mmCIF file of C-alpha atoms in Angstrom:
data_model
loop_
_atom_site.group_PDB
_atom_site.id
_atom_site.type_symbol
_atom_site.label_atom_id
_atom_site.label_comp_id
_atom_site.label_asym_id
_atom_site.label_seq_id
_atom_site.Cartn_x
_atom_site.Cartn_y
_atom_site.Cartn_z
ATOM 1 C CA MET E 1262 3.489 25.909 10.002
ATOM 2 C CA ILE E 1263 3.659 23.983 7.335
ATOM 3 C CA THR E 1264 0.517 24.540 4.709
ATOM 4 C CA GLN E 1265 0.965 21.823 1.677
ATOM 5 C CA ARG E 1266 -0.322 18.232 1.845
ATOM 6 C CA ARG E 1267 1.846 15.200 2.137
ATOM 7 C CA VAL E 1268 1.443 11.972 1.706
ATOM 8 C CA ILE E 1269 2.086 8.566 4.999
ATOM 9 C CA LEU E 1270 2.947 5.432 3.385
ATOM 10 C CA LEU E 1271 2.004 2.262 4.535
ATOM 11 C CA ALA E 1272 3.962 -0.721 4.094
ATOM 12 C CA GLY E 1273 3.816 -4.424 5.879
ATOM 13 C CA PRO E 1274 3.410 -7.463 4.644
ATOM 14 C CA SER E 1275 0.146 -9.212 3.495
ATOM 15 C CA GLY E 1276 -2.462 -9.383 5.694
ATOM 16 C CA SER E 1277 -0.781 -7.354 8.186
ATOM 17 C CA GLY E 1278 -3.573 -4.743 8.827
ATOM 18 C CA LYS E 1279 -3.294 -2.351 6.607
ATOM 19 C CA SER E 1280 -5.933 -1.028 4.894
ATOM 20 C CA TYR E 1281 -7.951 -1.901 8.616
ATOM 21 C CA ILE E 1282 -5.086 1.010 9.685
ATOM 22 C CA ALA E 1283 -5.383 3.328 6.987
ATOM 23 C CA ARG E 1284 -9.256 3.973 7.595
ATOM 24 C CA ARG E 1285 -8.888 4.083 11.960
ATOM 25 C CA THR E 1286 -6.397 7.167 10.838
ATOM 26 C CA GLY E 1287 -9.840 8.994 9.089
ATOM 27 C CA LEU E 1288 -7.425 10.087 6.970
ATOM 28 C CA PRO E 1289 -8.514 9.681 2.911
ATOM 29 C CA VAL E 1290 -7.380 6.314 1.571
ATOM 30 C CA LEU E 1291 -5.118 5.472 -1.418
ATOM 31 C CA CYS E 1292 -5.015 2.363 -2.388
ATOM 32 C CA LEU E 1293 -1.854 1.171 -3.711
ATOM 33 C CA ASP E 1294 -2.371 -2.304 -4.805
ATOM 34 C CA ASP E 1295 -4.982 -0.534 -7.370
ATOM 35 C CA PHE E 1296 -1.172 0.064 -9.628
ATOM 36 C CA TYR E 1297 -0.652 -3.289 -10.038
ATOM 37 C CA LYS E 1298 0.163 -4.073 -13.560
ATOM 38 C CA ASP E 1299 -2.762 -6.064 -15.805
ATOM 39 C CA GLY E 1300 -2.398 -9.275 -16.508
ATOM 40 C CA ASP E 1301 -1.040 -9.300 -19.742
ATOM 41 C CA ASP E 1302 1.712 -6.730 -19.672
ATOM 42 C CA PRO E 1303 4.937 -8.026 -21.265
ATOM 43 C CA THR E 1304 7.413 -6.631 -18.743
ATOM 44 C CA LEU E 1305 5.373 -8.485 -15.047
ATOM 45 C CA PRO E 1306 8.361 -10.543 -14.033
ATOM 46 C CA ARG E 1307 7.193 -14.522 -13.661
ATOM 47 C CA ARG E 1308 8.607 -17.590 -11.342
ATOM 48 C CA ASN E 1309 8.356 -20.725 -12.197
ATOM 49 C CA GLY E 1310 6.691 -19.971 -15.368
ATOM 50 C CA GLN E 1311 4.253 -17.682 -13.619
ATOM 51 C CA ILE E 1312 3.692 -14.349 -12.886
ATOM 52 C CA ASP E 1313 5.389 -13.408 -9.505
ATOM 53 C CA TRP E 1314 3.022 -11.183 -8.001
ATOM 54 C CA GLU E 1315 5.405 -10.611 -4.958
ATOM 55 C CA SER E 1316 7.430 -8.492 -7.338
ATOM 56 C CA PRO E 1317 7.499 -4.742 -7.227
ATOM 57 C CA ALA E 1318 8.379 -4.827 -10.721
ATOM 58 C CA SER E 1319 5.022 -6.132 -11.091
ATOM 59 C CA TRP E 1320 3.688 -2.943 -9.494
ATOM 60 C CA ASP E 1321 4.394 0.337 -11.667
ATOM 61 C CA ALA E 1322 5.663 2.354 -9.679
ATOM 62 C CA ASP E 1323 5.821 5.517 -11.751
ATOM 63 C CA ASN E 1324 1.894 5.574 -11.927
ATOM 64 C CA ALA E 1325 1.715 5.466 -7.899
ATOM 65 C CA VAL E 1326 4.602 8.538 -7.556
ATOM 66 C CA GLY E 1327 2.464 10.119 -10.425
ATOM 67 C CA VAL E 1328 -0.709 10.121 -8.374
ATOM 68 C CA ILE E 1329 0.422 10.594 -4.672
ATOM 69 C CA ALA E 1330 2.372 13.979 -6.840
ATOM 70 C CA GLN E 1331 -0.948 14.919 -8.083
ATOM 71 C CA LEU E 1332 -2.921 14.720 -5.062
ATOM 72 C CA VAL E 1333 -0.707 16.773 -2.686
ATOM 73 C CA ARG E 1334 -0.133 19.586 -5.436
ATOM 74 C CA ASP E 1335 -4.143 19.571 -6.725
ATOM 75 C CA GLY E 1336 -6.075 17.748 -3.747
ATOM 76 C CA LYS E 1337 -8.249 15.242 -6.604
ATOM 77 C CA ALA E 1338 -6.682 12.324 -8.772
ATOM 78 C CA ASP E 1339 -8.304 10.570 -11.108
ATOM 79 C CA VAL E 1340 -6.787 6.595 -10.189
ATOM 80 C CA PRO E 1341 -7.405 2.766 -10.887
ATOM 81 C CA VAL E 1342 -9.707 0.821 -10.041
ATOM 82 C CA TYR E 1343 -7.969 -2.588 -9.870
ATOM 83 C CA ALA E 1344 -9.517 -6.231 -9.610
ATOM 84 C CA ILE E 1345 -7.280 -8.510 -8.326
ATOM 85 C CA ASN E 1346 -9.529 -11.764 -9.426
ATOM 86 C CA GLU E 1347 -9.910 -10.115 -12.993
ATOM 87 C CA ASP E 1348 -5.634 -9.534 -13.038
ATOM 88 C CA ARG E 1349 -6.769 -5.800 -15.002
ATOM 89 C CA ARG E 1350 -7.923 -2.711 -14.241
ATOM 90 C CA VAL E 1351 -11.570 -2.658 -14.812
ATOM 91 C CA ALA E 1352 -12.156 1.151 -14.040
ATOM 92 C CA THR E 1353 -10.719 4.890 -12.524
ATOM 93 C CA ARG E 1354 -12.492 6.798 -9.534
ATOM 94 C CA ARG E 1355 -12.225 10.432 -8.524
ATOM 95 C CA PHE E 1356 -10.235 10.200 -5.258
ATOM 96 C CA ASP E 1357 -10.741 13.837 -3.688
ATOM 97 C CA LEU E 1358 -8.635 14.984 -0.886
ATOM 98 C CA ALA E 1359 -11.390 17.800 0.674
ATOM 99 C CA ASP E 1360 -9.579 19.832 3.227
ATOM 100 C CA ALA E 1361 -7.556 16.921 4.375
ATOM 101 C CA PRO E 1362 -3.582 18.089 4.265
ATOM 102 C CA LEU E 1363 -2.845 14.810 4.819
ATOM 103 C CA PHE E 1364 -3.453 11.148 3.382
ATOM 104 C CA VAL E 1365 -2.336 7.526 3.474
ATOM 105 C CA ALA E 1366 -1.511 5.432 0.539
ATOM 106 C CA GLU E 1367 -1.289 1.935 1.543
ATOM 107 C CA GLY E 1368 -0.050 -1.537 0.073
ATOM 108 C CA ILE E 1369 2.710 -4.487 0.196
ATOM 109 C CA PHE E 1370 4.647 -1.654 -2.164
ATOM 110 C CA ALA E 1371 4.584 0.898 -0.256
ATOM 111 C CA ALA E 1372 7.950 1.301 0.988
ATOM 112 C CA GLU E 1373 9.035 1.107 -2.926
ATOM 113 C CA ILE E 1374 8.950 4.832 -3.084
ATOM 114 C CA VAL E 1375 9.453 6.494 -0.047
ATOM 115 C CA GLU E 1376 12.722 7.568 -1.588
ATOM 116 C CA GLU E 1377 11.527 8.917 -4.171
ATOM 117 C CA CYS E 1378 8.748 10.702 -2.205
ATOM 118 C CA ARG E 1379 10.739 12.027 -0.052
ATOM 119 C CA ARG E 1380 12.814 13.450 -2.972
ATOM 120 C CA ARG E 1381 9.697 15.522 -4.306
ATOM 121 C CA ASP E 1382 8.734 16.659 -0.797
ATOM 122 C CA LEU E 1383 5.618 14.898 -1.024
ATOM 123 C CA LEU E 1384 6.492 12.842 2.557
ATOM 124 C CA ALA E 1385 5.101 13.393 5.550
ATOM 125 C CA GLY E 1386 6.065 9.685 7.345
ATOM 126 C CA ALA E 1387 6.290 6.329 6.231
ATOM 127 C CA TYR E 1388 5.815 2.780 8.136
ATOM 128 C CA ALA E 1389 5.993 -0.866 7.958
ATOM 129 C CA LEU E 1390 3.183 -2.557 10.164
ATOM 130 C CA ARG E 1391 4.436 -5.661 11.708
ATOM 131 C CA ARG E 1392 2.596 -8.315 14.258
ATOM 132 C CA PRO E 1393 3.054 -11.911 14.842
ATOM 133 C CA ARG E 1394 3.285 -14.023 11.551
ATOM 134 C CA SER E 1395 0.577 -16.670 12.601
ATOM 135 C CA ALA E 1396 -2.330 -13.851 13.238
ATOM 136 C CA THR E 1397 -1.049 -11.903 9.410
ATOM 137 C CA PHE E 1398 -0.903 -15.319 8.065
ATOM 138 C CA LEU E 1399 -4.480 -16.069 9.222
ATOM 139 C CA ARG E 1400 -5.844 -13.285 8.776
ATOM 140 C CA ARG E 1401 -4.834 -12.647 4.415
ATOM 141 C CA LEU E 1402 -6.302 -16.284 4.147
ATOM 142 C CA SER E 1403 -9.293 -15.266 5.691
ATOM 143 C CA ARG E 1404 -9.525 -12.084 3.302
ATOM 144 C CA ASP E 1405 -8.429 -13.648 0.821
ATOM 145 C CA LEU E 1406 -11.060 -16.407 0.419
ATOM 146 C CA ALA E 1407 -13.827 -14.113 1.691
ATOM 147 C CA GLU E 1408 -12.654 -11.486 -1.798
ATOM 148 C CA GLN E 1409 -12.625 -14.833 -3.607
ATOM 149 C CA ARG E 1410 -9.306 -13.364 -5.008
ATOM 150 C CA LYS E 1411 -7.933 -16.959 -5.792
ATOM 151 C CA GLY E 1412 -9.117 -20.420 -5.744
ATOM 152 C CA PRO E 1413 -8.637 -21.969 -2.343
ATOM 153 C CA ARG E 1414 -5.852 -24.134 -3.023
ATOM 154 C CA VAL E 1415 -3.540 -21.237 -4.227
ATOM 155 C CA LEU E 1416 -4.487 -18.878 -1.581
ATOM 156 C CA LEU E 1417 -3.167 -21.554 0.888
ATOM 157 C CA SER E 1418 -0.106 -22.268 -0.785
ATOM 158 C CA ARG E 1419 -0.083 -18.974 -1.451
ATOM 159 C CA GLY E 1420 -0.170 -18.230 1.749
ATOM 160 C CA VAL E 1421 2.687 -20.556 3.592
ATOM 161 C CA ALA E 1422 4.746 -19.054 1.251
ATOM 162 C CA LEU E 1423 3.943 -15.312 2.303
ATOM 163 C CA LEU E 1424 4.274 -17.088 5.710
ATOM 164 C CA ARG E 1425 7.794 -17.854 5.490
ATOM 165 C CA ALA E 1426 9.073 -14.960 3.427
ATOM 166 C CA GLU E 1427 7.811 -12.012 5.883
ATOM 167 C CA PRO E 1428 10.754 -11.490 7.595
ATOM 168 C CA ALA E 1429 12.767 -10.561 4.642
ATOM 169 C CA VAL E 1430 9.688 -8.325 3.247
ATOM 170 C CA LEU E 1431 10.157 -6.667 6.848
ATOM 171 C CA ARG E 1432 13.641 -6.142 6.403
ATOM 172 C CA ARG E 1433 12.877 -5.003 2.433
ATOM 173 C CA GLN E 1434 10.711 -2.605 3.722
ATOM 174 C CA THR E 1435 12.501 -0.583 6.628
ATOM 175 C CA GLY E 1436 15.496 -1.434 4.671
ATOM 176 C CA LEU E 1437 14.364 0.817 1.726
ATOM 177 C CA GLY E 1438 13.107 4.206 4.511
ATOM 178 C CA ALA E 1439 10.008 2.801 5.805
ATOM 179 C CA GLU E 1440 9.940 3.171 9.628
ATOM 180 C CA ALA E 1441 8.407 -0.774 11.506
ATOM 181 C CA ALA E 1442 5.307 -0.270 14.229
ATOM 182 C CA ARG E 1443 2.590 -2.094 15.357
ATOM 183 C CA GLY E 1444 -0.936 -0.278 14.621
ATOM 184 C CA ARG E 1445 -1.375 1.203 17.634
ATOM 185 C CA GLU E 1446 2.148 2.979 17.047
ATOM 186 C CA VAL E 1447 1.565 4.176 13.840
ATOM 187 C CA LEU E 1448 -1.593 5.421 15.075
ATOM 188 C CA ARG E 1449 -0.119 7.653 17.626
ATOM 189 C CA ARG E 1450 2.840 8.802 14.831
ATOM 190 C CA VAL E 1451 -0.301 9.912 12.592
ATOM 191 C CA ALA E 1452 -2.438 11.309 15.540
ATOM 192 C CA HIS E 1453 1.065 14.096 16.298
ATOM 193 C CA LEU E 1454 1.344 14.285 12.637
ATOM 194 C CA LEU E 1455 -2.408 15.759 12.283
ATOM 195 C CA ALA E 1456 -1.417 18.106 15.198
ATOM 196 C CA GLY E 1457 1.399 19.913 13.384
ATOM 197 C CA HIS E 1458 -0.693 20.301 9.716
ATOM 198 C CA PRO E 1459 -3.102 22.241 9.045
ATOM 199 C CA PRO E 1460 -5.451 22.297 6.122
ATOM 200 C CA ALA E 1461 -3.228 22.306 3.164
ATOM 201 C CA ARG E 1462 -4.379 25.368 1.220
#
């Protein structure tokens, strides 16, 4: 019987419903978007003179894996709080798994750390959400406008670019080890994993 905590990584294109599905599992949810680099970080990638926030290099993978490892080991950790509209971390918060044997770490770059989490024996499963591209586009635009992440013109332009890039995003994520699955399939797999994982000691 497995008693060690494990993480479920949930990737997928922007707007594919990662946060929604993660909450539906009923497990603690770590938002990997909080591990973006600050906007003044000199290592941020650029494209056409602008910061390329769609590049994995805009994200702190080492810190994300370190926090996941601490959660698996200790059941709690201090995690960053990132304000996307300010392009920076604005606070930290305590993230406590309590008695949960599994937790979900969700974000567009989650697949980037599948192999490292597997190598460290932290991984319970890894999935990349797939859904019709038009639905993803509308969901993403509605969310970004509601949260005032950027100006409407920027969000619309970004949304069209992401719509075109979505097939390539999914190919990359599955190539990195995440299994392509629809939301209901992810929930079934998580329920199966929970059936075999008693509370961690």
